[in-house]
Coordinates of C-alpha atoms in Angstrom, one line a residue:
M253 CA -3.9 -146.7 103.5
I254 CA -5.9 -143.8 103.3
G255 CA -4.3 -140.6 104.5
K256 CA -5.0 -138.9 107.8
N257 CA -7.1 -135.8 106.5
I258 CA -9.6 -136.5 103.9
L259 CA -11.2 -133.8 101.7
I260 CA -14.5 -134.5 100.1
V261 CA -15.8 -131.8 97.6
G262 CA -19.7 -131.6 97.1
S263 CA -22.5 -132.5 99.7
G264 CA -24.6 -134.3 97.4
P265 CA -25.4 -138.0 98.2
V266 CA -22.3 -139.3 97.2
G267 CA -20.0 -136.9 99.0
L268 CA -22.1 -137.6 102.3
A269 CA -22.3 -141.2 101.8
A270 CA -18.6 -141.2 101.2
G271 CA -18.0 -139.1 104.3
L272 CA -19.9 -141.4 106.3
F273 CA -18.2 -144.4 105.4
L274 CA -14.8 -142.8 105.8
N275 CA -15.7 -141.4 109.4
K276 CA -17.0 -144.8 110.4
S277 CA -13.6 -146.4 109.4
N278 CA -11.8 -143.5 111.9
Q279 CA -10.9 -141.3 108.9
K280 CA -10.8 -137.4 109.7
V281 CA -13.0 -136.2 106.8
T282 CA -13.7 -132.7 105.7
I283 CA -16.7 -131.9 103.3
I284 CA -17.0 -128.8 101.6
E285 CA -19.9 -127.4 99.1
K286 CA -19.9 -124.4 96.9
G287 CA -23.4 -123.8 97.5
T288 CA -23.9 -120.9 99.9
K289 CA -27.4 -121.5 100.9
K290 CA -28.9 -124.3 103.1
N291 CA -30.8 -126.7 100.9
I292 CA -33.7 -128.3 102.9
Y293 CA -34.4 -130.8 100.0
S294 CA -32.5 -133.6 99.1
K295 CA -30.4 -133.9 95.9
A296 CA -31.4 -137.7 95.5
L297 CA -34.8 -138.4 94.2
L298 CA -34.7 -141.9 96.0
T299 CA -32.3 -144.4 98.1
N300 CA -32.4 -147.6 96.4
T301 CA -32.1 -150.9 98.3
R302 CA -28.4 -151.5 97.7
T303 CA -27.7 -148.1 99.2
L304 CA -29.8 -149.1 102.1
N305 CA -28.2 -152.2 102.6
L306 CA -24.8 -150.6 102.7
L307 CA -26.1 -147.8 105.1
H308 CA -27.5 -150.4 107.3
T309 CA -23.8 -151.9 108.0
I310 CA -22.9 -148.5 109.6
G311 CA -26.1 -148.2 111.3
A312 CA -27.4 -145.1 109.3
E313 CA -30.3 -146.7 107.6
K314 CA -32.9 -146.4 110.3
K315 CA -31.9 -142.7 110.8
I316 CA -32.5 -141.9 107.3
L317 CA -35.6 -144.0 106.7
D318 CA -36.9 -142.0 109.5
K319 CA -36.6 -138.8 107.8
G320 CA -38.2 -139.9 104.7
F321 CA -41.0 -141.8 103.2
S322 CA -41.4 -145.2 101.5
L323 CA -42.3 -145.6 98.0
K324 CA -44.1 -149.0 96.7
G325 CA -43.0 -148.1 93.1
V326 CA -42.0 -144.9 90.9
R327 CA -42.7 -144.3 87.3
L328 CA -40.7 -141.7 85.6
Y329 CA -41.5 -140.0 82.4
F330 CA -39.2 -138.1 80.2
N331 CA -40.1 -135.7 77.1
N332 CA -37.2 -136.0 74.8

C-alpha cells in the first residue's frame, strides 16, 4: 500500500501524470518543481496513443485534447 502523503519532485509530464493517477486513487499528493518561473509551454513534444488511453481511464483525456491540437504525423530530424 502507498503511504498517506506522497511527494513528487518535478512537474514535467511524468510527475504530473503520476500525480493525476495517485490523486485519482485517493492518495494525498504534493508536487514540487525547482523552476521558479511559470512555463506556459508543455515539456512534452506530444502525447502518444497509449498515454491517451491511460488518461481516458481517469477522465483526463478529453480535457487534455481540448487544450492541444491533433497531428496526423510527425517527422523529426536530428543533426548528429
